[in-house]
Amino acid sequence: MPYVIAGGIELCIHYQTSPVLKVWLAIVAAPSKLSDGTGLHGELGGPSPSPDFPGIVGSPEGPRIAQNHSESPPARLERLQKTTPCRLLLTSQADEEDAMESRRLREALAESQAKEAAMEAQEVNLRQQLCSAQSQTCLLHELQQKLCEDGAQLQELERDKAELEEQLDEKLEAEQRLQQQLQEKLESERCLQQQLSDLQQATHDPESWLTPL
């Protein structure tokens, strides 16, 4: 609940779940809003008096502080700090801690975002690698199918080759038989020619036909 301290100091006390009480002091340059110590003008409305804090509107020191509203803000702040019995802690240290915590959270958030971006980039890279691997797998299947087809064609060619070799062997054997037959015919022809020659010689020399008595 906000309380208005004479001299333009607004005190906001916030209770959180922890037992630590955080106090914020903000200097408000509005001395003209102060009344004679009984409260603010009707524009904002005055809170209920607090007997625990001297100098708060409604306390016995209210009129005296309100009359000194022409003093400088640093002097007024120093006087208020001295006259406050609970020695309210200024927010400089708390603000610094909050700033450090906020900076730490921002750094943690930036680091988390950087890690997330890196993970997303890694995921994209992995997806690309997966697509590439799938493409290579499909290509490998195609190559394997092509290899099987080539293997079948190779076996067929080997069978054709075996048949051709067998036919070639048969042709070589037939050629050898033909050469042998030709050789036999040549021998027979030479024998016939020899007989013909002998016959012709006997025809020209009849005495060769005579045998001695």
mmCIF file of C-alpha atoms in Angstrom:
data_model
loop_
_atom_site.group_PDB
_atom_site.id
_atom_site.type_symbol
_atom_site.label_atom_id
_atom_site.label_comp_id
_atom_site.label_asym_id
_atom_site.label_seq_id
_atom_site.Cartn_x
_atom_site.Cartn_y
_atom_site.Cartn_z
ATOM 1 C CA MET A 1 0.000 0.000 0.000
ATOM 2 C CA PRO A 2 1.487 3.376 -0.978
ATOM 3 C CA TYR A 3 2.199 5.997 1.650
ATOM 4 C CA VAL A 4 3.046 9.633 0.878
ATOM 5 C CA ILE A 5 5.936 11.138 2.838
ATOM 6 C CA ALA A 6 5.986 14.927 3.164
ATOM 7 C CA GLY A 7 8.579 16.509 0.916
ATOM 8 C CA GLY A 8 7.684 14.524 -2.156
ATOM 9 C CA ILE A 9 8.898 11.017 -1.088
ATOM 10 C CA GLU A 10 6.607 8.182 -2.153
ATOM 11 C CA LEU A 11 7.201 4.972 -0.218
ATOM 12 C CA CYS A 12 5.928 1.718 -1.743
ATOM 13 C CA ILE A 13 6.150 -1.318 0.447
ATOM 14 C CA HIS A 14 5.646 -4.630 -1.294
ATOM 15 C CA TYR A 15 5.336 -7.929 0.558
ATOM 16 C CA GLN A 16 6.391 -10.962 -1.493
ATOM 17 C CA THR A 17 6.388 -14.678 -0.756
ATOM 18 C CA SER A 18 9.816 -14.411 0.891
ATOM 19 C CA PRO A 19 10.120 -12.854 4.346
ATOM 20 C CA VAL A 20 12.374 -10.154 2.950
ATOM 21 C CA LEU A 21 10.723 -6.761 2.804
ATOM 22 C CA LYS A 22 11.679 -4.689 -0.243
ATOM 23 C CA VAL A 23 11.248 -0.948 0.008
ATOM 24 C CA TRP A 24 11.279 1.399 -2.923
ATOM 25 C CA LEU A 25 11.796 5.119 -2.478
ATOM 26 C CA ALA A 26 11.098 7.445 -5.380
ATOM 27 C CA ILE A 27 11.649 11.162 -5.224
ATOM 28 C CA VAL A 28 8.621 12.967 -6.484
ATOM 29 C CA ALA A 29 9.150 16.637 -7.216
ATOM 30 C CA ALA A 30 5.685 17.782 -6.251
ATOM 31 C CA PRO A 31 5.955 20.037 -3.122
ATOM 32 C CA SER A 32 2.944 21.999 -4.255
ATOM 33 C CA LYS A 33 0.773 18.941 -3.621
ATOM 34 C CA LEU A 34 1.494 19.033 0.115
ATOM 35 C CA SER A 35 -1.065 20.545 2.445
ATOM 36 C CA ASP A 36 -0.532 21.833 5.920
ATOM 37 C CA GLY A 37 0.283 18.383 7.221
ATOM 38 C CA THR A 38 -3.225 16.977 7.501
ATOM 39 C CA GLY A 39 -3.123 15.336 4.127
ATOM 40 C CA LEU A 40 -2.917 15.984 0.374
ATOM 41 C CA HIS A 41 -5.243 18.189 -1.619
ATOM 42 C CA GLY A 42 -8.415 16.560 -2.786
ATOM 43 C CA GLU A 43 -6.919 15.680 -6.140
ATOM 44 C CA LEU A 44 -5.251 12.428 -5.044
ATOM 45 C CA GLY A 45 -6.771 11.829 -1.619
ATOM 46 C CA GLY A 46 -4.677 11.196 1.497
ATOM 47 C CA PRO A 47 -3.960 7.807 2.983
ATOM 48 C CA SER A 48 -4.585 6.927 6.575
ATOM 49 C CA PRO A 49 -1.972 8.327 8.978
ATOM 50 C CA SER A 50 0.826 6.038 10.104
ATOM 51 C CA PRO A 51 2.108 6.582 13.677
ATOM 52 C CA ASP A 52 5.133 4.361 12.954
ATOM 53 C CA PHE A 53 6.795 6.763 10.519
ATOM 54 C CA PRO A 54 7.443 10.363 11.670
ATOM 55 C CA GLY A 55 7.229 12.774 8.803
ATOM 56 C CA ILE A 56 4.384 10.937 7.093
ATOM 57 C CA VAL A 57 1.325 12.993 6.369
ATOM 58 C CA GLY A 58 -0.881 13.130 9.428
ATOM 59 C CA SER A 59 1.973 12.839 11.954
ATOM 60 C CA PRO A 60 2.937 15.687 14.303
ATOM 61 C CA GLU A 61 5.940 16.526 12.134
ATOM 62 C CA GLY A 62 3.825 16.849 9.037
ATOM 63 C CA PRO A 63 3.171 20.592 9.297
ATOM 64 C CA ARG A 64 6.812 21.353 10.055
ATOM 65 C CA ILE A 65 8.047 19.325 7.099
ATOM 66 C CA ALA A 66 5.394 20.766 4.836
ATOM 67 C CA GLN A 67 6.528 24.281 5.717
ATOM 68 C CA ASN A 68 10.097 23.390 4.715
ATOM 69 C CA HIS A 69 9.122 22.193 1.261
ATOM 70 C CA SER A 70 11.250 24.955 -0.254
ATOM 71 C CA GLU A 71 14.491 23.157 0.774
ATOM 72 C CA SER A 72 16.508 21.333 -1.862
ATOM 73 C CA PRO A 73 15.585 17.699 -2.637
ATOM 74 C CA PRO A 74 18.974 16.268 -1.462
ATOM 75 C CA ALA A 75 18.702 18.076 1.874
ATOM 76 C CA ARG A 76 15.076 17.021 2.239
ATOM 77 C CA LEU A 77 16.004 13.393 1.441
ATOM 78 C CA GLU A 78 18.873 13.440 3.957
ATOM 79 C CA ARG A 79 16.641 14.924 6.644
ATOM 80 C CA LEU A 80 13.922 12.374 5.980
ATOM 81 C CA GLN A 81 16.439 9.546 6.209
ATOM 82 C CA LYS A 82 17.653 10.846 9.556
ATOM 83 C CA THR A 83 14.163 11.412 10.973
ATOM 84 C CA THR A 84 12.859 7.969 9.913
ATOM 85 C CA PRO A 85 13.276 5.663 12.930
ATOM 86 C CA CYS A 86 13.346 2.399 10.933
ATOM 87 C CA ARG A 87 16.259 3.620 8.770
ATOM 88 C CA LEU A 88 14.589 2.702 5.502
ATOM 89 C CA LEU A 89 17.078 1.179 3.105
ATOM 90 C CA LEU A 90 17.468 3.081 -0.128
ATOM 91 C CA THR A 91 16.850 1.198 -3.297
ATOM 92 C CA SER A 92 20.262 1.776 -4.860
ATOM 93 C CA GLN A 93 21.598 -1.585 -3.725
ATOM 94 C CA ALA A 94 18.308 -3.338 -4.437
ATOM 95 C CA ASP A 95 18.118 -1.679 -7.841
ATOM 96 C CA GLU A 96 21.684 -2.747 -8.546
ATOM 97 C CA GLU A 97 20.888 -6.318 -7.550
ATOM 98 C CA ASP A 98 17.741 -6.226 -9.671
ATOM 99 C CA ALA A 99 19.726 -4.835 -12.575
ATOM 100 C CA MET A 100 22.336 -7.557 -12.176
ATOM 101 C CA GLU A 101 19.603 -10.190 -11.964
ATOM 102 C CA SER A 102 17.872 -8.714 -15.004
ATOM 103 C CA ARG A 103 21.160 -8.631 -16.897
ATOM 104 C CA ARG A 104 21.864 -12.218 -15.873
ATOM 105 C CA LEU A 105 18.406 -13.274 -17.029
ATOM 106 C CA ARG A 106 18.866 -11.436 -20.331
ATOM 107 C CA GLU A 107 22.245 -13.107 -20.820
ATOM 108 C CA ALA A 108 20.728 -16.484 -19.952
ATOM 109 C CA LEU A 109 17.865 -15.806 -22.364
ATOM 110 C CA ALA A 110 20.294 -14.762 -25.105
ATOM 111 C CA GLU A 111 22.380 -17.862 -24.449
ATOM 112 C CA SER A 112 19.262 -20.022 -24.526
ATOM 113 C CA GLN A 113 18.152 -18.402 -27.771
ATOM 114 C CA ALA A 114 21.619 -18.901 -29.244
ATOM 115 C CA LYS A 115 21.565 -22.563 -28.192
ATOM 116 C CA GLU A 116 18.087 -22.922 -29.637
ATOM 117 C CA ALA A 117 19.205 -21.338 -32.915
ATOM 118 C CA ALA A 118 22.248 -23.623 -32.971
ATOM 119 C CA MET A 119 20.033 -26.637 -32.305
ATOM 120 C CA GLU A 120 17.668 -25.550 -35.075
ATOM 121 C CA ALA A 121 20.616 -25.135 -37.457
ATOM 122 C CA GLN A 122 21.912 -28.542 -36.383
ATOM 123 C CA GLU A 123 18.451 -30.008 -36.925
ATOM 124 C CA VAL A 124 18.313 -28.501 -40.421
ATOM 125 C CA ASN A 125 21.797 -29.879 -41.111
ATOM 126 C CA LEU A 126 20.755 -33.313 -39.842
ATOM 127 C CA ARG A 127 17.619 -33.215 -41.985
ATOM 128 C CA GLN A 128 19.737 -32.346 -45.009
ATOM 129 C CA GLN A 129 22.121 -35.176 -44.186
ATOM 130 C CA LEU A 130 19.142 -37.514 -43.763
ATOM 131 C CA CYS A 131 17.747 -36.488 -47.147
ATOM 132 C CA SER A 132 21.177 -36.966 -48.683
ATOM 133 C CA ALA A 133 21.501 -40.387 -47.027
ATOM 134 C CA GLN A 134 18.035 -41.362 -48.264
ATOM 135 C CA SER A 135 18.966 -40.241 -51.779
ATOM 136 C CA GLN A 136 22.189 -42.223 -51.575
ATOM 137 C CA THR A 137 20.227 -45.228 -50.303
ATOM 138 C CA CYS A 138 17.830 -44.991 -53.240
ATOM 139 C CA LEU A 139 20.786 -44.663 -55.592
ATOM 140 C CA LEU A 140 22.408 -47.676 -53.935
ATOM 141 C CA HIS A 141 19.230 -49.716 -54.427
ATOM 142 C CA GLU A 142 19.154 -48.685 -58.075
ATOM 143 C CA LEU A 143 22.794 -49.647 -58.461
ATOM 144 C CA GLN A 144 22.152 -52.984 -56.787
ATOM 145 C CA GLN A 145 19.219 -53.615 -59.116
ATOM 146 C CA LYS A 146 21.353 -52.610 -62.070
ATOM 147 C CA LEU A 147 24.121 -54.908 -60.810
ATOM 148 C CA CYS A 148 21.656 -57.785 -60.562
ATOM 149 C CA GLU A 149 20.482 -57.101 -64.098
ATOM 150 C CA ASP A 150 24.072 -56.866 -65.297
ATOM 151 C CA GLY A 151 24.842 -60.113 -63.466
ATOM 152 C CA ALA A 152 21.949 -61.838 -65.200
ATOM 153 C CA GLN A 153 23.125 -60.463 -68.540
ATOM 154 C CA LEU A 154 26.652 -61.606 -67.733
ATOM 155 C CA GLN A 155 25.451 -65.118 -66.972
ATOM 156 C CA GLU A 156 23.518 -65.116 -70.213
ATOM 157 C CA LEU A 157 26.599 -63.932 -72.079
ATOM 158 C CA GLU A 158 28.667 -66.630 -70.417
ATOM 159 C CA ARG A 159 26.149 -69.231 -71.545
ATOM 160 C CA ASP A 160 26.286 -67.807 -75.068
ATOM 161 C CA LYS A 161 30.066 -67.876 -74.902
ATOM 162 C CA ALA A 162 30.054 -71.520 -73.820
ATOM 163 C CA GLU A 163 27.715 -72.367 -76.665
ATOM 164 C CA LEU A 164 29.907 -70.479 -79.145
ATOM 165 C CA GLU A 165 33.005 -72.246 -77.841
ATOM 166 C CA GLU A 166 31.245 -75.578 -78.211
ATOM 167 C CA GLN A 167 30.202 -74.672 -81.743
ATOM 168 C CA LEU A 168 33.755 -73.576 -82.463
ATOM 169 C CA ASP A 169 35.114 -76.868 -81.225
ATOM 170 C CA GLU A 170 32.667 -78.701 -83.431
ATOM 171 C CA LYS A 171 33.710 -76.570 -86.404
ATOM 172 C CA LEU A 172 37.380 -77.235 -85.667
ATOM 173 C CA GLU A 173 36.727 -80.949 -85.514
ATOM 174 C CA ALA A 174 34.781 -80.779 -88.783
ATOM 175 C CA GLU A 175 37.603 -78.796 -90.357
ATOM 176 C CA GLN A 176 40.123 -81.363 -89.195
ATOM 177 C CA ARG A 177 37.979 -84.124 -90.694
ATOM 178 C CA LEU A 178 37.725 -82.194 -93.941
ATOM 179 C CA GLN A 179 41.476 -81.681 -94.034
ATOM 180 C CA GLN A 180 42.001 -85.392 -93.425
ATOM 181 C CA GLN A 181 39.549 -86.247 -96.170
ATOM 182 C CA LEU A 182 41.284 -83.771 -98.447
ATOM 183 C CA GLN A 183 44.624 -85.334 -97.630
ATOM 184 C CA GLU A 184 43.228 -88.765 -98.435
ATOM 185 C CA LYS A 185 41.809 -87.477 -101.702
ATOM 186 C CA LEU A 186 45.150 -85.940 -102.582
ATOM 187 C CA GLU A 187 46.880 -89.226 -101.880
ATOM 188 C CA SER A 188 44.326 -91.061 -103.981
ATOM 189 C CA GLU A 189 44.737 -88.520 -106.741
ATOM 190 C CA ARG A 190 48.492 -88.939 -106.701
ATOM 191 C CA CYS A 191 48.074 -92.714 -106.901
ATOM 192 C CA LEU A 192 45.695 -92.327 -109.821
ATOM 193 C CA GLN A 193 48.068 -89.946 -111.543
ATOM 194 C CA GLN A 194 50.906 -92.452 -111.040
ATOM 195 C CA GLN A 195 48.804 -95.237 -112.480
ATOM 196 C CA LEU A 196 47.823 -93.018 -115.379
ATOM 197 C CA SER A 197 51.419 -92.179 -116.025
ATOM 198 C CA ASP A 198 52.399 -95.819 -115.962
ATOM 199 C CA LEU A 199 49.542 -96.618 -118.335
ATOM 200 C CA GLN A 200 50.548 -93.910 -120.773
ATOM 201 C CA GLN A 201 54.143 -95.145 -120.763
ATOM 202 C CA ALA A 202 53.048 -98.675 -121.411
ATOM 203 C CA THR A 203 50.907 -97.513 -124.277
ATOM 204 C CA HIS A 204 53.863 -95.834 -126.046
ATOM 205 C CA ASP A 205 56.225 -98.772 -125.369
ATOM 206 C CA PRO A 206 54.406 -102.002 -126.222
ATOM 207 C CA GLU A 207 57.420 -104.087 -125.476
ATOM 208 C CA SER A 208 57.026 -103.240 -121.895
ATOM 209 C CA TRP A 209 53.878 -105.247 -121.936
ATOM 210 C CA LEU A 210 55.721 -108.379 -123.155
ATOM 211 C CA THR A 211 56.901 -110.698 -120.587
ATOM 212 C CA PRO A 212 59.945 -112.924 -121.194
ATOM 213 C CA LEU A 213 59.224 -116.541 -122.119
#
